[in-house]
PDB file of C-alpha atoms in Angstrom:
ATOM      1  CA  MET A1232      89.071 118.474 101.743  1.00 84.00           C
ATOM      2  CA  ILE A1233      92.185 117.127 100.469  1.00 92.00           C
ATOM      3  CA  GLU A1234      92.543 114.310  98.186  1.00 96.00           C
ATOM      4  CA  TYR A1235      96.103 114.566  97.565  1.00 97.00           C
ATOM      5  CA  ILE A1236      99.326 116.594  97.241  1.00 97.00           C
ATOM      6  CA  ASN A1237     100.988 115.922  94.514  1.00 97.00           C
ATOM      7  CA  GLY A1238     104.620 117.639  94.873  1.00 97.00           C
ATOM      8  CA  THR A1239     108.608 117.489  95.646  1.00 98.00           C
ATOM      9  CA  LEU A1240     109.669 115.166  98.419  1.00 98.00           C
ATOM     10  CA  ASP A1241     111.374 117.971 100.503  1.00 98.00           C
ATOM     11  CA  SER A1242     112.737 115.666 103.415  1.00 97.00           C
ATOM     12  CA  LYS A1243     111.581 112.274 104.678  1.00 96.00           C
ATOM     13  CA  THR A1244     111.864 110.743 108.728  1.00 93.00           C
ATOM     14  CA  SER A1245     110.330 107.294 109.562  1.00 86.00           C
ATOM     15  CA  GLY A1246     107.542 108.978 110.709  1.00 89.00           C
ATOM     16  CA  GLU A1247     106.747 111.911 108.905  1.00 95.00           C
ATOM     17  CA  ILE A1248     107.296 114.209 105.205  1.00 97.00           C
ATOM     18  CA  ILE A1249     107.338 117.324 103.915  1.00 98.00           C
ATOM     19  CA  VAL A1250     106.149 117.624 100.273  1.00 98.00           C
ATOM     20  CA  GLU A1251     106.429 120.748  98.620  1.00 98.00           C
ATOM     21  CA  ALA A1252     103.579 121.737  96.477  1.00 97.00           C
ATOM     22  CA  GLY A1253     102.757 124.904  94.805  1.00 95.00           C
ATOM     23  CA  GLY A1254     105.479 126.699  96.764  1.00 96.00           C
ATOM     24  CA  ILE A1255     104.364 125.966  99.869  1.00 96.00           C
ATOM     25  CA  GLY A1256     105.419 122.906 102.570  1.00 97.00           C
ATOM     26  CA  TYR A1257     102.878 120.537 104.216  1.00 97.00           C
ATOM     27  CA  LYS A1258     104.208 118.551 106.817  1.00 97.00           C
ATOM     28  CA  VAL A1259     101.813 114.745 106.191  1.00 97.00           C
ATOM     29  CA  PHE A1260     102.387 111.809 108.803  1.00 96.00           C
ATOM     30  CA  ILE A1261     103.443 108.634 107.686  1.00 95.00           C
ATOM     31  CA  PRO A1262     102.881 104.704 108.350  1.00 91.00           C
ATOM     32  CA  VAL A1263     106.304 102.106 108.666  1.00 87.00           C
ATOM     33  CA  SER A1264     104.759 100.930 105.144  1.00 86.00           C
ATOM     34  CA  THR A1265     104.588 103.911 103.100  1.00 92.00           C
ATOM     35  CA  PHE A1266     108.143 105.775 104.303  1.00 93.00           C
ATOM     36  CA  SER A1267     109.859 101.604 103.292  1.00 90.00           C
ATOM     37  CA  ASN A1268     108.276 102.161  99.746  1.00 92.00           C
ATOM     38  CA  LEU A1269     109.607 106.903  99.284  1.00 95.00           C
ATOM     39  CA  PRO A1270     111.537 107.283  96.971  1.00 95.00           C
ATOM     40  CA  GLU A1271     114.415 110.101  98.164  1.00 96.00           C
ATOM     41  CA  PRO A1272     114.272 113.487  99.017  1.00 97.00           C
ATOM     42  CA  GLY A1273     114.100 115.773  96.113  1.00 97.00           C
ATOM     43  CA  SER A1274     111.827 113.484  93.362  1.00 97.00           C
ATOM     44  CA  SER A1275     108.508 113.992  92.845  1.00 97.00           C
ATOM     45  CA  VAL A1276     105.461 112.162  94.911  1.00 97.00           C
ATOM     46  CA  LYS A1277     102.042 111.629  94.893  1.00 98.00           C
ATOM     47  CA  ILE A1278     100.562 110.704  98.910  1.00 97.00           C
ATOM     48  CA  TYR A1279      96.819 110.307  99.205  1.00 97.00           C
ATOM     49  CA  ILE A1280      95.951 112.581 102.116  1.00 97.00           C
ATOM     50  CA  VAL A1281      93.132 112.004 105.067  1.00 96.00           C
ATOM     51  CA  GLU A1282      93.001 115.823 107.393  1.00 94.00           C
ATOM     52  CA  ALA A1283      92.506 115.056 110.926  1.00 89.00           C
ATOM     53  CA  VAL A1284      91.520 118.393 113.020  1.00 81.00           C
ATOM     54  CA  ALA A1285      92.746 118.566 116.905  1.00 72.00           C
ATOM     55  CA  GLY A1286      91.817 120.948 119.205  1.00 62.00           C
ATOM     56  CA  MET A1287      88.448 123.153 120.541  1.00 58.00           C
ATOM     57  CA  TYR A1288      86.793 124.687 117.948  1.00 60.00           C
ATOM     58  CA  GLY A1289      88.282 123.407 114.348  1.00 57.00           C
ATOM     59  CA  GLY A1290      92.261 124.515 115.852  1.00 68.00           C
ATOM     60  CA  VAL A1291      94.936 121.956 114.392  1.00 82.00           C
ATOM     61  CA  ILE A1292      94.450 120.585 110.653  1.00 88.00           C
ATOM     62  CA  SER A1293      97.221 117.311 110.847  1.00 92.00           C
ATOM     63  CA  LEU A1294      97.431 115.415 107.580  1.00 96.00           C
ATOM     64  CA  TYR A1295      98.203 112.048 107.266  1.00 96.00           C
ATOM     65  CA  GLY A1296      99.362 110.685 104.305  1.00 96.00           C
ATOM     66  CA  PHE A1297      99.842 106.759 101.939  1.00 96.00           C
ATOM     67  CA  LEU A1298     101.638 106.314  99.439  1.00 94.00           C
ATOM     68  CA  THR A1299      98.601 103.745  97.910  1.00 91.00           C
ATOM     69  CA  LYS A1300      94.458 104.437  98.247  1.00 92.00           C
ATOM     70  CA  GLU A1301      94.643 101.352  99.683  1.00 90.00           C
ATOM     71  CA  GLU A1302      96.316 101.482 102.992  1.00 91.00           C
ATOM     72  CA  ARG A1303      94.442 105.013 103.341  1.00 94.00           C
ATOM     73  CA  ASP A1304      91.202 103.296 102.757  1.00 94.00           C
ATOM     74  CA  MET A1305      92.414 100.625 106.008  1.00 94.00           C
ATOM     75  CA  TYR A1306      93.588 103.971 108.232  1.00 95.00           C
ATOM     76  CA  LEU A1307      90.119 105.335 107.303  1.00 96.00           C
ATOM     77  CA  LEU A1308      88.383 102.051 108.134  1.00 96.00           C
ATOM     78  CA  ILE A1309      90.005 101.145 112.015  1.00 96.00           C
ATOM     79  CA  LYS A1310      89.848 105.214 112.079  1.00 96.00           C
ATOM     80  CA  ASP A1311      86.418 105.005 111.902  1.00 95.00           C
ATOM     81  CA  GLU A1312      84.918 102.023 112.877  1.00 96.00           C
ATOM     82  CA  VAL A1313      87.804 100.953 116.164  1.00 96.00           C
ATOM     83  CA  PRO A1314      85.104 102.485 118.886  1.00 94.00           C
ATOM     84  CA  GLY A1315      87.700 104.241 120.791  1.00 92.00           C
ATOM     85  CA  THR A1316      90.511 105.298 117.988  1.00 93.00           C
ATOM     86  CA  GLY A1317      91.124 108.959 117.140  1.00 91.00           C
ATOM     87  CA  ALA A1318      93.256 110.015 114.132  1.00 92.00           C
ATOM     88  CA  LYS A1319      97.509 108.880 116.246  1.00 91.00           C
ATOM     89  CA  LYS A1320      96.443 106.397 117.684  1.00 94.00           C
ATOM     90  CA  ALA A1321      94.566 104.689 113.836  1.00 95.00           C
ATOM     91  CA  MET A1322      98.353 105.462 112.717  1.00 94.00           C
ATOM     92  CA  GLU A1323      99.831 102.971 115.159  1.00 94.00           C
ATOM     93  CA  TYR A1324      97.552 100.363 114.576  1.00 95.00           C
ATOM     94  CA  THR A1325      97.946 101.191 110.498  1.00 94.00           C
ATOM     95  CA  ASP A1326     101.603 100.649 111.758  1.00 91.00           C
ATOM     96  CA  LYS A1327     101.154  97.688 112.196  1.00 92.00           C
ATOM     97  CA  VAL A1328      98.584  96.464 110.254  1.00 92.00           C
ATOM     98  CA  SER A1329     101.594  97.428 107.578  1.00 88.00           C
ATOM     99  CA  LYS A1330     103.317  94.316 108.094  1.00 85.00           C
ATOM    100  CA  SER A1331     101.000  92.693 105.594  1.00 87.00           C
ATOM    101  CA  PHE A1332      97.266  94.186 104.995  1.00 90.00           C
ATOM    102  CA  ALA A1333      95.942  91.338 103.193  1.00 88.00           C
ATOM    103  CA  ASP A1334      97.238  88.818 106.659  1.00 88.00           C
ATOM    104  CA  PHE A1335      96.025  91.712 108.311  1.00 92.00           C
ATOM    105  CA  LYS A1336      92.344  90.957 106.383  1.00 91.00           C
ATOM    106  CA  THR A1337      92.174  87.125 106.701  1.00 87.00           C
ATOM    107  CA  ALA A1338      93.354  87.514 110.224  1.00 86.00           C
ATOM    108  CA  VAL A1339      90.174  89.485 111.101  1.00 90.00           C
ATOM    109  CA  MET A1340      87.926  87.469 109.276  1.00 88.00           C
ATOM    110  CA  ALA A1341      88.539  84.401 110.841  1.00 81.00           C
ATOM    111  CA  LYS A1342      88.682  85.633 114.249  1.00 83.00           C
ATOM    112  CA  ASN A1343      91.953  84.702 114.907  1.00 81.00           C
ATOM    113  CA  ALA A1344      92.785  87.077 117.316  1.00 81.00           C
ATOM    114  CA  VAL A1345      95.992  84.677 118.465  1.00 78.00           C
ATOM    115  CA  MET A1346      96.902  86.127 114.988  1.00 82.00           C
ATOM    116  CA  LEU A1347      96.831  89.249 115.283  1.00 87.00           C
ATOM    117  CA  ASN A1348      98.369  89.076 118.702  1.00 84.00           C
ATOM    118  CA  ASP A1349     101.875  87.167 117.370  1.00 81.00           C
ATOM    119  CA  ILE A1350     102.455  88.493 114.143  1.00 83.00           C
ATOM    120  CA  PHE A1351     100.914  91.766 114.470  1.00 89.00           C
ATOM    121  CA  GLY A1352     101.464  92.613 117.823  1.00 89.00           C
ATOM    122  CA  PHE A1353      97.948  93.937 119.432  1.00 91.00           C
ATOM    123  CA  THR A1354      97.520  92.984 122.762  1.00 89.00           C
ATOM    124  CA  LYS A1355      94.808  90.509 123.139  1.00 84.00           C
ATOM    125  CA  LYS A1356      91.880  93.151 123.703  1.00 90.00           C
ATOM    126  CA  THR A1357      92.747  94.826 121.286  1.00 93.00           C
ATOM    127  CA  ALA A1358      93.070  92.014 118.845  1.00 90.00           C
ATOM    128  CA  ASP A1359      89.175  91.288 120.293  1.00 90.00           C
ATOM    129  CA  LYS A1360      88.173  95.116 119.538  1.00 94.00           C
ATOM    130  CA  LEU A1361      89.636  94.845 116.216  1.00 95.00           C
ATOM    131  CA  ILE A1362      87.768  91.740 115.004  1.00 92.00           C
ATOM    132  CA  ALA A1363      83.872  93.124 117.095  1.00 94.00           C
ATOM    133  CA  ALA A1364      84.427  95.947 114.750  1.00 96.00           C
ATOM    134  CA  LEU A1365      86.372  95.112 111.550  1.00 96.00           C
ATOM    135  CA  LYS A1366      84.814  91.983 110.705  1.00 91.00           C
ATOM    136  CA  ASP A1367      81.817  93.239 108.462  1.00 91.00           C
ATOM    137  CA  LYS A1368      83.592  95.412 106.678  1.00 93.00           C
ATOM    138  CA  ILE A1369      86.992  94.774 106.287  1.00 94.00           C
ATOM    139  CA  THR A1370      85.812  93.082 103.306  1.00 90.00           C
ATOM    140  CA  GLU A1371      84.721  96.058 101.311  1.00 88.00           C
ATOM    141  CA  VAL A1372      88.243  97.268 102.645  1.00 88.00           C
ATOM    142  CA  ASN A1373      90.828  95.363  98.322  1.00 85.00           C
ATOM    143  CA  VAL A1374      93.818  94.395  99.341  1.00 82.00           C
ATOM    144  CA  SER A1375      97.300  94.072  96.564  1.00 73.00           C
ATOM    145  CA  GLY A1376      99.657  91.000  97.103  1.00 67.00           C
ATOM    146  CA  GLY A1377     100.164  87.506  99.170  1.00 64.00           C
ATOM    147  CA  GLU A1378      99.819  87.041 102.068  1.00 65.00           C
ATOM    148  CA  LYS A1379     102.767  86.417 103.833  1.00 64.00           C
ATOM    149  CA  TRP A1380     102.558  84.090 106.338  1.00 59.00           C
ATOM    150  CA  HIS A1381      99.407  81.848 104.899  1.00 56.00           C
ATOM    151  CA  GLU A1382     100.708  78.668 106.840  1.00 55.00           C
ATOM    152  CA  THR A1383     101.544  80.388 110.536  1.00 56.00           C
ATOM    153  CA  ALA A1384      98.358  81.824 110.438  1.00 56.00           C
ATOM    154  CA  LYS A1385      96.866  77.588 109.830  1.00 55.00           C
ATOM    155  CA  SER A1386      99.171  76.672 113.207  1.00 55.00           C
ATOM    156  CA  LEU A1387      97.979  79.727 114.641  1.00 55.00           C
ATOM    157  CA  ILE A1388      94.379  79.260 114.765  1.00 54.00           C
ATOM    158  CA  ASN A1389      94.668  75.445 116.177  1.00 62.00           C
ATOM    159  CA  PRO A1390      93.595  75.725 119.540  1.00 65.00           C
ATOM    160  CA  MET A1391      95.992  72.422 120.280  1.00 73.00           C
ATOM    161  CA  VAL A1392      98.757  74.677 119.340  1.00 77.00           C
ATOM    162  CA  SER A1393      98.033  77.435 121.221  1.00 75.00           C
ATOM    163  CA  GLU A1394      97.783  75.046 123.610  1.00 78.00           C
ATOM    164  CA  ALA A1395     101.090  72.939 123.613  1.00 83.00           C
ATOM    165  CA  VAL A1396     102.793  76.816 123.449  1.00 82.00           C
ATOM    166  CA  LEU A1397     101.213  76.778 126.800  1.00 81.00           C
ATOM    167  CA  ALA A1398     102.120  74.328 127.987  1.00 86.00           C
ATOM    168  CA  LEU A1399     106.116  74.397 126.626  1.00 87.00           C
ATOM    169  CA  ILE A1400     105.713  77.817 128.451  1.00 86.00           C
ATOM    170  CA  SER A1401     104.937  76.123 131.419  1.00 87.00           C
ATOM    171  CA  LEU A1402     107.582  73.562 131.177  1.00 88.00           C
ATOM    172  CA  GLY A1403     110.256  76.896 130.895  1.00 88.00           C
ATOM    173  CA  TYR A1404     110.877  78.402 127.946  1.00 88.00           C
ATOM    174  CA  LYS A1405     110.729  81.225 126.433  1.00 86.00           C
ATOM    175  CA  GLU A1406     108.070  81.990 124.272  1.00 79.00           C
ATOM    176  CA  SER A1407     109.415  82.284 121.511  1.00 81.00           C
ATOM    177  CA  GLU A1408     111.108  79.374 121.401  1.00 86.00           C
ATOM    178  CA  ALA A1409     108.483  77.600 122.634  1.00 85.00           C
ATOM    179  CA  LYS A1410     106.143  78.542 118.975  1.00 81.00           C
ATOM    180  CA  ASN A1411     109.048  78.445 116.917  1.00 83.00           C
ATOM    181  CA  ALA A1412     109.250  74.839 117.713  1.00 86.00           C
ATOM    182  CA  VAL A1413     105.675  74.051 118.055  1.00 83.00           C
ATOM    183  CA  ASN A1414     104.988  75.809 114.991  1.00 77.00           C
ATOM    184  CA  ALA A1415     107.670  73.508 113.342  1.00 80.00           C
ATOM    185  CA  ALA A1416     106.853  70.479 115.179  1.00 82.00           C
ATOM    186  CA  TYR A1417     103.109  70.822 113.483  1.00 77.00           C
ATOM    187  CA  ALA A1418     104.337  71.440 110.207  1.00 71.00           C
ATOM    188  CA  ASP A1419     106.464  68.452 109.882  1.00 66.00           C
ATOM    189  CA  SER A1420     103.123  66.185 111.309  1.00 67.00           C
ATOM    190  CA  GLU A1421      99.359  67.825 112.027  1.00 59.00           C
ATOM    191  CA  ASN A1422      97.681  64.596 112.607  1.00 70.00           C
ATOM    192  CA  ILE A1423      99.196  63.973 116.053  1.00 79.00           C
ATOM    193  CA  THR A1424      97.876  64.285 119.289  1.00 83.00           C
ATOM    194  CA  ILE A1425      98.630  67.300 121.628  1.00 83.00           C
ATOM    195  CA  GLU A1426     100.630  64.947 123.524  1.00 88.00           C
ATOM    196  CA  GLU A1427     102.214  64.084 120.869  1.00 88.00           C
ATOM    197  CA  LEU A1428     103.059  67.688 119.754  1.00 88.00           C
ATOM    198  CA  ILE A1429     104.269  69.020 122.679  1.00 90.00           C
ATOM    199  CA  LYS A1430     106.869  65.998 122.312  1.00 90.00           C
ATOM    200  CA  LYS A1431     107.552  66.867 119.122  1.00 89.00           C
ATOM    201  CA  SER A1432     108.204  70.202 120.349  1.00 89.00           C
ATOM    202  CA  LEU A1433     110.485  69.416 122.803  1.00 91.00           C
ATOM    203  CA  LYS A1434     112.807  66.492 120.532  1.00 88.00           C
ATOM    204  CA  TYR A1435     112.480  70.386 117.661  1.00 84.00           C
ATOM    205  CA  ILE A1436     114.628  72.595 120.979  1.00 86.00           C
ATOM    206  CA  GLY A1437     116.658  69.580 121.572  1.00 78.00           C
ATOM    207  CA  ASN A1438     115.738  68.351 124.847  1.00 57.00           C
ATOM    208  CA  ILE A1439     114.907  64.842 124.187  1.00 49.00           C
TER     209      ILE A1439
END
């Protein structure tokens, strides 16, 4: 089993890299978070590896790589614990999660499906599946860095905020416009009723 590859970055794209080590070029699939922090081709690089076997009788072996053990641990948690999630699907999820591992961990632990949908782009069905599968195990994964959307998360977890957003959408406003207005109104004054929150949100939009 390959733990990591330490070599020279031969080439890179948003989805894969070629790393040369010992005269062999290894094709490695990577998430967005790894790509964003890669050096230029020709530089030395250390990539932590997960091997995945596809096809019958141990056919094709694919390599999935990460710049940090944190990224790899989150990928393995998703792949191993979320039902129906293979290597490629786990990488798709990791791409979304890599926006902020800290916020993803917080959202799962808080069972905040709205946050998983709004910030990370998961459908409600997938968000619920992630929460059910990971809520008791994600605490074991160490993540570095602070939360990027702490204030947004506080408002998203509030049922009144979600209700106000739905009310504005029913009035014909775009979802993004409604969310921005309600979040701004709620942050400005938290101790208000749902009716007051909707009115303040409409003021932010500029219709009152």
